[in-house]
Coordinates of C-alpha atoms and ligand atoms in Angstrom, one line a residue:
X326 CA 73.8 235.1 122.9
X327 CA 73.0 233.6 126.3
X328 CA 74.1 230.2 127.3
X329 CA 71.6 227.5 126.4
X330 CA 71.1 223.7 127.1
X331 CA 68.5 221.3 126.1
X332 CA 67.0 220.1 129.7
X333 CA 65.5 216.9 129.2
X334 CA 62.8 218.1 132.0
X335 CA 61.1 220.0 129.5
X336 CA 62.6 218.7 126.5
X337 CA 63.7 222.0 125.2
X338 CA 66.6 223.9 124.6
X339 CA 66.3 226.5 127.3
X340 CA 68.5 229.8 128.8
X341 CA 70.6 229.0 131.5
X342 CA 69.1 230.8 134.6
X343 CA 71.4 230.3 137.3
X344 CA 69.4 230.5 140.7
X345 CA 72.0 232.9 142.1
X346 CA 73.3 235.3 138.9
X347 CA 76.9 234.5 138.1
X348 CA 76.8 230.9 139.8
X349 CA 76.1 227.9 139.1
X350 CA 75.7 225.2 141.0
X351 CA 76.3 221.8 139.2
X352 CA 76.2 218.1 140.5
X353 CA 77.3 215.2 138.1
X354 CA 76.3 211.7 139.1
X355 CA 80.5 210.2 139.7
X356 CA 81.5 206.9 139.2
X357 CA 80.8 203.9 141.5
X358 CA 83.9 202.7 142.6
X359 CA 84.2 199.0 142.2
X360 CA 86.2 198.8 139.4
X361 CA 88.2 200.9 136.7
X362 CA 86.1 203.2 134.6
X363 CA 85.8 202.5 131.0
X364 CA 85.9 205.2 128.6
X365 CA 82.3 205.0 128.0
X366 CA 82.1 206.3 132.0
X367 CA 84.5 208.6 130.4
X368 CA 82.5 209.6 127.7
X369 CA 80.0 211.2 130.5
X370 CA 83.0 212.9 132.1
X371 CA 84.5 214.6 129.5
X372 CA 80.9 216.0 128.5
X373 CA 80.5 217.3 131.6
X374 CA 83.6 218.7 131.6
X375 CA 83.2 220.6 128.7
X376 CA 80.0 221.8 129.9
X377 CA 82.2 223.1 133.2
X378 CA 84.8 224.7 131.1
X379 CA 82.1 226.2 128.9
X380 CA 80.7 228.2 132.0
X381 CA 84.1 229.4 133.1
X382 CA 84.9 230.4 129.9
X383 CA 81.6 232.5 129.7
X384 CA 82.6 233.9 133.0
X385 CA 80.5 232.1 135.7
X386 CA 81.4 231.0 138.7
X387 CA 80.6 227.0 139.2
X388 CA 80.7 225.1 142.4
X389 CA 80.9 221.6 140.9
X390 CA 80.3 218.5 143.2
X391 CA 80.7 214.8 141.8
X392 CA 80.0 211.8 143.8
X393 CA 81.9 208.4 145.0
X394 CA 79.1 205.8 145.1
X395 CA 81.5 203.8 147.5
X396 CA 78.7 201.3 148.8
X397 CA 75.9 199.6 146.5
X398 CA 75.5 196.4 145.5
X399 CA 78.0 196.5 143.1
X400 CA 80.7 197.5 145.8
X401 CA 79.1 195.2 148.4
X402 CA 79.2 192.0 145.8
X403 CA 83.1 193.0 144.2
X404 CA 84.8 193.8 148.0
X405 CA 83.6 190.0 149.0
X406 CA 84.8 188.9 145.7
X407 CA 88.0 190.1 146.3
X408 CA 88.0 189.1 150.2
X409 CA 88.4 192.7 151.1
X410 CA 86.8 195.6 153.5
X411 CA 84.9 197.7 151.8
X412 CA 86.9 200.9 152.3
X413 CA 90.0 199.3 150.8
X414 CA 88.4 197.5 148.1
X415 CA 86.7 201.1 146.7
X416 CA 90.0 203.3 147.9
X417 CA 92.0 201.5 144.7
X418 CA 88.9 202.6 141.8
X419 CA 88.9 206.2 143.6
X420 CA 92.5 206.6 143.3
X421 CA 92.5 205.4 139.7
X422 CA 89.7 207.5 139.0
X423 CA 91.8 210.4 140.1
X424 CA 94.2 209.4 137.9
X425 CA 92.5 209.1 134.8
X426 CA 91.1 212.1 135.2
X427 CA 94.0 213.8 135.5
X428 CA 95.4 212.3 132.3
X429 CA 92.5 213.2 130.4
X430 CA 92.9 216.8 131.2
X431 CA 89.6 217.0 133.3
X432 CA 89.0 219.9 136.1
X433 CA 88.6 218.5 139.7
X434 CA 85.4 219.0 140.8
X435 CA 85.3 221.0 144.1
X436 CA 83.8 218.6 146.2
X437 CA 84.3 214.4 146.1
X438 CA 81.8 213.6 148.7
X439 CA 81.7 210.1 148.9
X440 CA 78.7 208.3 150.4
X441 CA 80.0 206.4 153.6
X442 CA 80.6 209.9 154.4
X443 CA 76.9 211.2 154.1
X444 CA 75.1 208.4 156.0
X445 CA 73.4 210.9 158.4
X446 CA 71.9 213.2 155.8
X447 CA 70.8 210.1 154.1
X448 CA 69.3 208.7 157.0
X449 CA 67.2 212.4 157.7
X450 CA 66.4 212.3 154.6
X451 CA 64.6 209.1 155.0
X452 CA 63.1 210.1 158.0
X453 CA 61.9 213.3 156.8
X454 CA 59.7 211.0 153.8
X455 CA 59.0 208.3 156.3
X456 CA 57.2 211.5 158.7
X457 CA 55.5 212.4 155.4
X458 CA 54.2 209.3 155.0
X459 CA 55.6 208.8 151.7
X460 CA 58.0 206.1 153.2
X461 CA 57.1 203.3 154.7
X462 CA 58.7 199.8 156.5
X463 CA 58.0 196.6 154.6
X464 CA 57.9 193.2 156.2
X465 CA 61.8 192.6 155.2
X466 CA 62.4 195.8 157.6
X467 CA 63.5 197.8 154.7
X468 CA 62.4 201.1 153.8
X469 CA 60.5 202.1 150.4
X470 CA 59.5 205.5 148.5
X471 CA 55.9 204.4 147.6
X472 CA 55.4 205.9 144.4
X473 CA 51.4 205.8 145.0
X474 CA 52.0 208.8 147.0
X475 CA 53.7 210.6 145.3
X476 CA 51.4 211.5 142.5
X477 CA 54.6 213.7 140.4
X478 CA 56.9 210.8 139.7
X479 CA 58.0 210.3 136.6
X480 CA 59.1 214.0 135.4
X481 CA 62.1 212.5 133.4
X482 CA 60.7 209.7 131.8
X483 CA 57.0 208.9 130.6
X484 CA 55.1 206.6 132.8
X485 CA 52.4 204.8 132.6
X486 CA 50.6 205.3 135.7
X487 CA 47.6 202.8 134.7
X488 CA 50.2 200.6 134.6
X489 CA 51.5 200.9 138.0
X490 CA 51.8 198.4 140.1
X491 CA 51.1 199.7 143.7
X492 CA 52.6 198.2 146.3
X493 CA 55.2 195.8 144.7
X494 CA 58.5 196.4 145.6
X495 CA 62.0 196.2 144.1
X496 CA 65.4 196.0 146.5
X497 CA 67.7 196.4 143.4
X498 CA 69.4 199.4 142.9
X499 CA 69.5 198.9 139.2
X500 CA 65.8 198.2 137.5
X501 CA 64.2 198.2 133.8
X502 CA 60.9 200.7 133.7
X503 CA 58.7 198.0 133.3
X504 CA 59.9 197.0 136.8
X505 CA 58.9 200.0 138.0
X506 CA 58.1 199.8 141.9
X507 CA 58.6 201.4 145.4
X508 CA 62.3 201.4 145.5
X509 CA 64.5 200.9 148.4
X510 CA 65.5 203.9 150.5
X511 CA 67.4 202.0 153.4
X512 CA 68.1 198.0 153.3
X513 CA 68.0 196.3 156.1
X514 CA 71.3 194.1 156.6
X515 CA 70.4 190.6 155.0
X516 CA 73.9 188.1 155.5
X517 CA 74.6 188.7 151.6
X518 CA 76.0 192.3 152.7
X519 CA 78.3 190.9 155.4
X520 CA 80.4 193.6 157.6
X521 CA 78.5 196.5 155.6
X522 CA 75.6 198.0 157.6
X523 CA 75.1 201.3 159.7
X524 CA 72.5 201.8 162.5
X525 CA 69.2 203.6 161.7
X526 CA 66.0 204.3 163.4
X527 CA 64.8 200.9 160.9
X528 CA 67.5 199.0 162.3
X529 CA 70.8 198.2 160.5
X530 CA 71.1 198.5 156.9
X531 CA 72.8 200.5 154.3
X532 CA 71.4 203.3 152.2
X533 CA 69.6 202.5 148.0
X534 CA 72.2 204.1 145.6
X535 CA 69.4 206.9 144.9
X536 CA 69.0 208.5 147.7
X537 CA 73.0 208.8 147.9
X538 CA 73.1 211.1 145.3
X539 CA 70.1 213.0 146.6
X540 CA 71.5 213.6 150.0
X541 CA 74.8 214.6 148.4
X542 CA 73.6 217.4 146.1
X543 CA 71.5 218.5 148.6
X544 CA 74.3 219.2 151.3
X545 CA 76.5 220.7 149.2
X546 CA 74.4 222.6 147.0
X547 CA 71.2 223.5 148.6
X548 CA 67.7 222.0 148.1
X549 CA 67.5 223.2 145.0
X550 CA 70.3 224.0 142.1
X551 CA 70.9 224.7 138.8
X552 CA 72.3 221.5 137.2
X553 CA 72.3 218.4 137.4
X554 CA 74.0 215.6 134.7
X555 CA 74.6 212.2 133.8
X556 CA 74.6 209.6 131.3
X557 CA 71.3 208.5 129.8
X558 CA 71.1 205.3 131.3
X559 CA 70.9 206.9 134.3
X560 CA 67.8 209.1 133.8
X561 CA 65.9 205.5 135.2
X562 CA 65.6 204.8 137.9
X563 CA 68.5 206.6 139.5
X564 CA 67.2 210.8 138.3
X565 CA 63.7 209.5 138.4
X566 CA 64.2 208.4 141.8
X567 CA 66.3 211.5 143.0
X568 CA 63.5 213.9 141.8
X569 CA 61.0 211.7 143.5
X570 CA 62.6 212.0 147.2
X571 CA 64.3 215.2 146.7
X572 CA 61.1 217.0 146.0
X573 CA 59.0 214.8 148.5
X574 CA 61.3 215.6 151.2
X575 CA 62.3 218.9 150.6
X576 CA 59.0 220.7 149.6
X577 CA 60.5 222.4 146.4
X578 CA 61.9 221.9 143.2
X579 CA 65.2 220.0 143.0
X580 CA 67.2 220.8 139.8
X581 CA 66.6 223.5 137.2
X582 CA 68.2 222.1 134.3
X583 CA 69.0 218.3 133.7
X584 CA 71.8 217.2 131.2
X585 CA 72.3 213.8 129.8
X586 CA 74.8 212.7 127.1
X587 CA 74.0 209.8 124.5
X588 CA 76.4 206.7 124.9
X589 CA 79.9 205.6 123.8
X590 CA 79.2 202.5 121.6
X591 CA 81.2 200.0 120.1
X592 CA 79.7 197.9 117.1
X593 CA 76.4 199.7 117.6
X594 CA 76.2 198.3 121.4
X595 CA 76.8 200.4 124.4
X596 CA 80.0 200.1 125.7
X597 CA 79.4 198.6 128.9
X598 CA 80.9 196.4 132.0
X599 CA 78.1 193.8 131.7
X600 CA 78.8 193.7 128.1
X601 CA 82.5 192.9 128.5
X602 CA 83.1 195.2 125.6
X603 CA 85.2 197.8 127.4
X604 CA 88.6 199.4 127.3
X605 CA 89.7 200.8 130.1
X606 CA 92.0 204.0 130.0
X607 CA 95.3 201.6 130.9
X608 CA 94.1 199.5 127.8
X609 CA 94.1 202.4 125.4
X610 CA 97.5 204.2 126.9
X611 CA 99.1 200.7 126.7
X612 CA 98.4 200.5 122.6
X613 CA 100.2 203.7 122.8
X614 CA 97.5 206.2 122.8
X615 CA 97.4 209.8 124.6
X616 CA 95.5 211.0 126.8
X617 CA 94.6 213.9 124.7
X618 CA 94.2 212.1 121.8
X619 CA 91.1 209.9 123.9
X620 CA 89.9 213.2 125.5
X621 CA 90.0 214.5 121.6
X622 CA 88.1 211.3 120.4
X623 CA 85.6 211.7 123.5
X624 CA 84.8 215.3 123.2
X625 CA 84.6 215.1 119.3
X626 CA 80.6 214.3 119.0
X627 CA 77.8 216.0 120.1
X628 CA 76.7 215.1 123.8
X629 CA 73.5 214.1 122.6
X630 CA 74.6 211.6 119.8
X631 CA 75.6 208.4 120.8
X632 CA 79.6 208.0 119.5
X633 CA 81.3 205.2 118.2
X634 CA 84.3 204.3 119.6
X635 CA 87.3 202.8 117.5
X636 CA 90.9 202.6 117.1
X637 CA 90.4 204.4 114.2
X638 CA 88.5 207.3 115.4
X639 CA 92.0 207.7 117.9
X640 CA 94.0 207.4 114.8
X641 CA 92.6 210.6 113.5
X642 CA 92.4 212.4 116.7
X643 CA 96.5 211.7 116.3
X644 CA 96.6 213.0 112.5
X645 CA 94.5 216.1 114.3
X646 CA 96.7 217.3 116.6
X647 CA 99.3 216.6 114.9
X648 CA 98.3 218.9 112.2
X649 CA 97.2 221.5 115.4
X650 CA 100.9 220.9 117.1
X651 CA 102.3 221.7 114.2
X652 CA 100.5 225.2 113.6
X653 CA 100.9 225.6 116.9
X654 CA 104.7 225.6 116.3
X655 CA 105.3 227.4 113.4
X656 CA 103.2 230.3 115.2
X657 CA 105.4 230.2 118.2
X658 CA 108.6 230.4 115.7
X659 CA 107.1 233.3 114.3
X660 CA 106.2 235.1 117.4
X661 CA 109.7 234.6 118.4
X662 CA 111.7 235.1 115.5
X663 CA 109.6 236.7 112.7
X664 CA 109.8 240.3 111.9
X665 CA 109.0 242.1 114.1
X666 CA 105.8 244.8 114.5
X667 CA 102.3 245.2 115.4
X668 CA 99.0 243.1 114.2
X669 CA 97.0 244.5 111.5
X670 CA 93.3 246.1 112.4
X671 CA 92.3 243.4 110.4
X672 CA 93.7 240.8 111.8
X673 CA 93.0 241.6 115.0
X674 CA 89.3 241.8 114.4
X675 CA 90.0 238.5 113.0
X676 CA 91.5 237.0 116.2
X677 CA 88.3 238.4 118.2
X678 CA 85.9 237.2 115.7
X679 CA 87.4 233.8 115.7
X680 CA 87.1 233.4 119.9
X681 CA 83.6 234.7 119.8
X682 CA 83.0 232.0 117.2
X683 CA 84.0 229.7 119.1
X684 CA 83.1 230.4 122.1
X685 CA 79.4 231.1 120.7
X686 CA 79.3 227.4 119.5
X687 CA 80.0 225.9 122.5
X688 CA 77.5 228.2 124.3
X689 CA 74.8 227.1 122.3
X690 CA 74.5 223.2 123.9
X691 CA 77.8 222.8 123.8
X692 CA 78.2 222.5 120.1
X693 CA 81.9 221.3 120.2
X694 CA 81.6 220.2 116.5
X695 CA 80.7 223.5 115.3
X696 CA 83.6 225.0 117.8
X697 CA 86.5 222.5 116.0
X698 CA 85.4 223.9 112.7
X699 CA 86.0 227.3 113.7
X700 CA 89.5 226.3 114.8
X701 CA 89.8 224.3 111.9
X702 CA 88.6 227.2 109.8
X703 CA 91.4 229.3 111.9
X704 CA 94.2 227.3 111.0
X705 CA 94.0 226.9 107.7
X706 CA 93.6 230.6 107.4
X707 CA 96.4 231.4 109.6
X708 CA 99.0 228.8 107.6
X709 CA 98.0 230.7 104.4
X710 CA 99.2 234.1 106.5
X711 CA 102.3 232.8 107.3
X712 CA 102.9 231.3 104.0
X713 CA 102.4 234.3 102.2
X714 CA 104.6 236.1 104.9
X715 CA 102.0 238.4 106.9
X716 CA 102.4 237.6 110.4
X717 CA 104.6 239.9 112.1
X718 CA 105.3 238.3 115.9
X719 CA 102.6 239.9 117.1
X720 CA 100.5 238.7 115.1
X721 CA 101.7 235.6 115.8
X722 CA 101.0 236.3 119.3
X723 CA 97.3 236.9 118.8
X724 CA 96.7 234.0 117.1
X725 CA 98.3 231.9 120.0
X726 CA 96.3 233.7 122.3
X727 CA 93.5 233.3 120.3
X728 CA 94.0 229.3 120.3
X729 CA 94.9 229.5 124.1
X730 CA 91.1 230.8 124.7
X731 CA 89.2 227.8 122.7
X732 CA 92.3 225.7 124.7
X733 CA 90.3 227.0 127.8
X734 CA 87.4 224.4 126.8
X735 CA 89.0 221.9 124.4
X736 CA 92.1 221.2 126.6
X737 CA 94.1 219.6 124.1
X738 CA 96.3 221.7 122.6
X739 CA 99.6 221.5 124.3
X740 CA 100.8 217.9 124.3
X741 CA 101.8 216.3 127.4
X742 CA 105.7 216.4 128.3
X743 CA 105.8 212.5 128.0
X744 CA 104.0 213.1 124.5
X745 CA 106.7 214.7 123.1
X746 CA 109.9 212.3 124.3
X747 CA 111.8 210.8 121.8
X748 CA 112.7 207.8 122.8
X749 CA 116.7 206.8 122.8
X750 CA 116.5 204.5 119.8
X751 CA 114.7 207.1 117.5
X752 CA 116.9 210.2 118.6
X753 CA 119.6 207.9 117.8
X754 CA 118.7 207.4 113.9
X755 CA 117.7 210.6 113.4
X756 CA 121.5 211.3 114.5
X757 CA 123.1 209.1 112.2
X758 CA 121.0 210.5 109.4
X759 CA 122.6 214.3 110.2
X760 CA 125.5 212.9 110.2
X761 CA 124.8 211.4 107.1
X762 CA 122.8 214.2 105.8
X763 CA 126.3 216.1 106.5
X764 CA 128.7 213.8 104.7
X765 CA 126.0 213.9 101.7
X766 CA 125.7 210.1 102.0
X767 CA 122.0 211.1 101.1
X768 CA 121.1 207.0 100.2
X769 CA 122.0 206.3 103.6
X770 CA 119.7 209.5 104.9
X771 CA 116.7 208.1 103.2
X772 CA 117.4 205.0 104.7
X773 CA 117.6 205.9 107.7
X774 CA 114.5 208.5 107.5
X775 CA 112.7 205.2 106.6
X776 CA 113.9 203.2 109.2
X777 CA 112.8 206.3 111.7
X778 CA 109.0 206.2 110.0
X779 CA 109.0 202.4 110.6
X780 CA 109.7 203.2 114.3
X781 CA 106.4 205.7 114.1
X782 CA 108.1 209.1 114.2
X783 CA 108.6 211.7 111.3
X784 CA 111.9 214.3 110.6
X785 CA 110.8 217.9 110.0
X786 CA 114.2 219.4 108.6
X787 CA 113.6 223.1 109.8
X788 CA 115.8 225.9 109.8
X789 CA 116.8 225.3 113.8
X790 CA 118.0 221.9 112.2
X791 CA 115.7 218.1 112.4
X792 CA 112.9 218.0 114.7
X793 CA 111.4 214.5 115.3
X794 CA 107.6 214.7 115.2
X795 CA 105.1 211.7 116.1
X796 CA 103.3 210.1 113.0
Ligands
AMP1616 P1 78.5 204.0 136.7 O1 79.9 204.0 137.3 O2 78.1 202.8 136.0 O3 77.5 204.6 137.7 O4 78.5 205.1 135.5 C1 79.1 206.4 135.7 C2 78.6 207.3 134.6 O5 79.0 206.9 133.3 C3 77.0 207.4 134.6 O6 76.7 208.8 134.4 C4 76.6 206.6 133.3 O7 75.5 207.1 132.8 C5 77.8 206.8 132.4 N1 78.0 205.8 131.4 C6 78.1 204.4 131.6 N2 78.3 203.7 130.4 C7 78.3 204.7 129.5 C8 78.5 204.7 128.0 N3 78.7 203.5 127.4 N4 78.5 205.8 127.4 C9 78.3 207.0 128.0 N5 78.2 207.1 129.4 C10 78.1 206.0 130.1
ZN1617 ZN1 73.7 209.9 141.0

């Protein structure tokens, strides 16, 4: 089956056509840097990574470029707030950003471009639209897309063009659609945006957040590409917007396929900064979460359906892995010590079968669900193997392999080094409970198994001797 997405251009599931075959060129909208992310942002991110994964996994080659917005309003208005230059204010948000993506197991993208280093291409961008006469100068010296004259817009969203407002303007780089209006390009410098400005044929300003990510995906991918995605709040303005100047400029069609995921919501609201209710990935690590158990939580639902975040969703993702980890390590004890010889026909077919499951799920827009049931599926059948005795190592083997191949998307199998340490106090109880284990003092043992539960571990007793296991 080939790989197929719905594009909410045409509001279809559609084949993935790459414009050159094998590659894919991909662009998702990355975070604007003026404060932490929250794990709705997050949300996005891990949907687009599995998305990313999914294409490796099916064998394509993806160039994958996310942008900084490093200079909006929002930067602008927090780097004052915080009495510092704009570079340094941003450089702390892109450094955490790096961070958290790192803990919640996300590729890099191969190109961070951030926008105070793409002035120029936005600025010939601008010029390009204002030669076209689709741009034009307003009395406040600022430059506007003037959506009268450029009959197309609205591809992503309905509009109605009775409705339009010609000639109103809107500065904002955030608007409702029923403020639709020529948006701001270039802004000329008013005193509310202090030391931030660059010079421009229009006189100093600073580039509109759309035309940021236009000029971005442009230089790094061409005029036109293959993918472009983001969360649903952003299909307006900000896609709207890019589709509008990308195509008016360029002359051809901008992306092929466009990808939006639903939000993260808490209490049936989006999760959301002006909302205030947001946890941050600090928050969640500090109450003693993973990041693979967020990443599992995040990736869980459907793209498309909004997900609702709770404690209580994480607490399962925990009682998840933990029933993976420990599959997981009963496999690698038999593919070590177990008796040794070859896989059945049969249960190698069964290993194939189970990747191409999987992997078939996920292809068909990205239908992770449907791909956790197959491992699910997997597991059970393979603890019933092993219970009844028929995995020889190699056997084993496969089916490791076979969880290391859906572990190319899911990334979140292994658990993190700093998972797995005990700390002092718990290896310490579990201690005194051998040693009382050994002198038969088994009152004291139960005890002390109790005490370690309290403290939020478990004791396997295993043939190697007690392994401590998190609850
Ligand atoms: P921002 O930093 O606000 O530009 O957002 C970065 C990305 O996160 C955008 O693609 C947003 O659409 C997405 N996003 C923001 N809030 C949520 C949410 N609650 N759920 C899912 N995605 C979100
Ligand atoms: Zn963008």
């Amino acid at each position: 089956m080939p790989l197929q997405f719905y594009n909410s251009l045409s509001h279809r599931v559609e084949p993935l056509d790459p414009l050159v075959p094998g590659k894919v060129g991909m662009y998702t909208c990355g975070p604007t840097v003026y404060n932490f992310a929250h794990i709705g942002n997050f949300r996005c991110y891990a949907f687009e990574d599995i998305l990313k994964r999914t294409l490796l996994a099916s064998g394509l080659k993806v160039r994958h470029v996310m942008n900084l917005t490093d200079v909006d309003d929002k930067t602008i208005r927090g780097s004052q707030a915080a009495h510092l230059p704009l570079r340094q204010f941003t450089q702390t948000y892109k450094d955490a950003f790096f961070q958290d993506i790192r803990t919640l197991r996300m590729l890099p993208a191969d190109v961070y471009p951030a926008a105070t280093d793409t002035i120029p291409e936005m600025i010939q961008l601008i010029q390009t639209l204002f030669h076209k006469g689709i741009a034009y100068q307003a009395e406040d010296k600022s430059v506007y897309f003037s959506i009268a004259k450029w009959p197309a817009y609205g591809q992503l969203v309905k509009i109605d063009r009775e409705a339009m407002r010609v000639g109103v303007r809107i500065k904002m780089d955030e608007y409702a659609k029923d403020a639709m209006a020529d948006f701001a390009l270039w802004k000329a410098w008013d005193e509310a945006d202090g030391d931030v400005w660059w010079d421009s044929p229009w006189g100093r300003g600073r580039p509109g957040w759309h035309i940021e990510c236009s000029a971005m995906s442009s230089k790094y991918l061409g005029k036109t590409f293959d993918l472009h995605c983001g969360g649903i709040d952003n299909m307006f303005p900000h896609h709207e917007d890019e589709i509008a100047q990308s195509e008016a400029a360029n002359g051809c069609p901008f992306v092929k396929l466009w990808m939006h995921c639903a939000h993260l919501m808490v209490e049936n609201q989006k999760m959301s900064k002006s909302l205030g209710n947001f946890y941050t990935l600090k928050d969640l690590l500090a109450k003693g979460y993973t990041g693979r158990e967020i990443r599992y939580v995040l990736i869980g639902t459907y793209y498309r359906q909004s997900l609702n975040f709770s404690l209580q969703a994480l607490e399962e993702a925990r009682g998840n892995l933990q029933r993976i980890d420990a599959f997981m390590g009963r496999l690698k004890e038999v593919a070590a010590q177990g008796a040794p010889g070859e896989a059945t026909p049969g249960q190698k077919e069964y290993f194939a079968q189970a990747r191409e499951r999987f992997l078939k799920a996920l292809q068909d827009d990205l239908n992770v669900s449907a791909g956790l049931g197959v491992l699910f599926d997997f597991l059970r059948e393979g603890n019933r193997e092993m219970d009844a005795g028929n995995y020889s190592r190699q056997a084993a083997q496969g089916a490791l392999e076979a969880l290391g191949v859906m572990d190319q998307v899911l990334a979140v199998l292994e658990p993190d080094a700093q998972e797995v340490q005990v700390p002092p106090e718990v290896q310490a109880l579990a201690e005194e409970r051998q040693a009382a284990r050994k002198a038969k003092e088994w009152a004291r043992a139960d005890e002390l198994r109790a005490a370690i539960e309290q403290a939020g571990w478990m004791v396997k007793d295993t043939p190697k001797g007690p392994q401590l296991l998190r609850k």
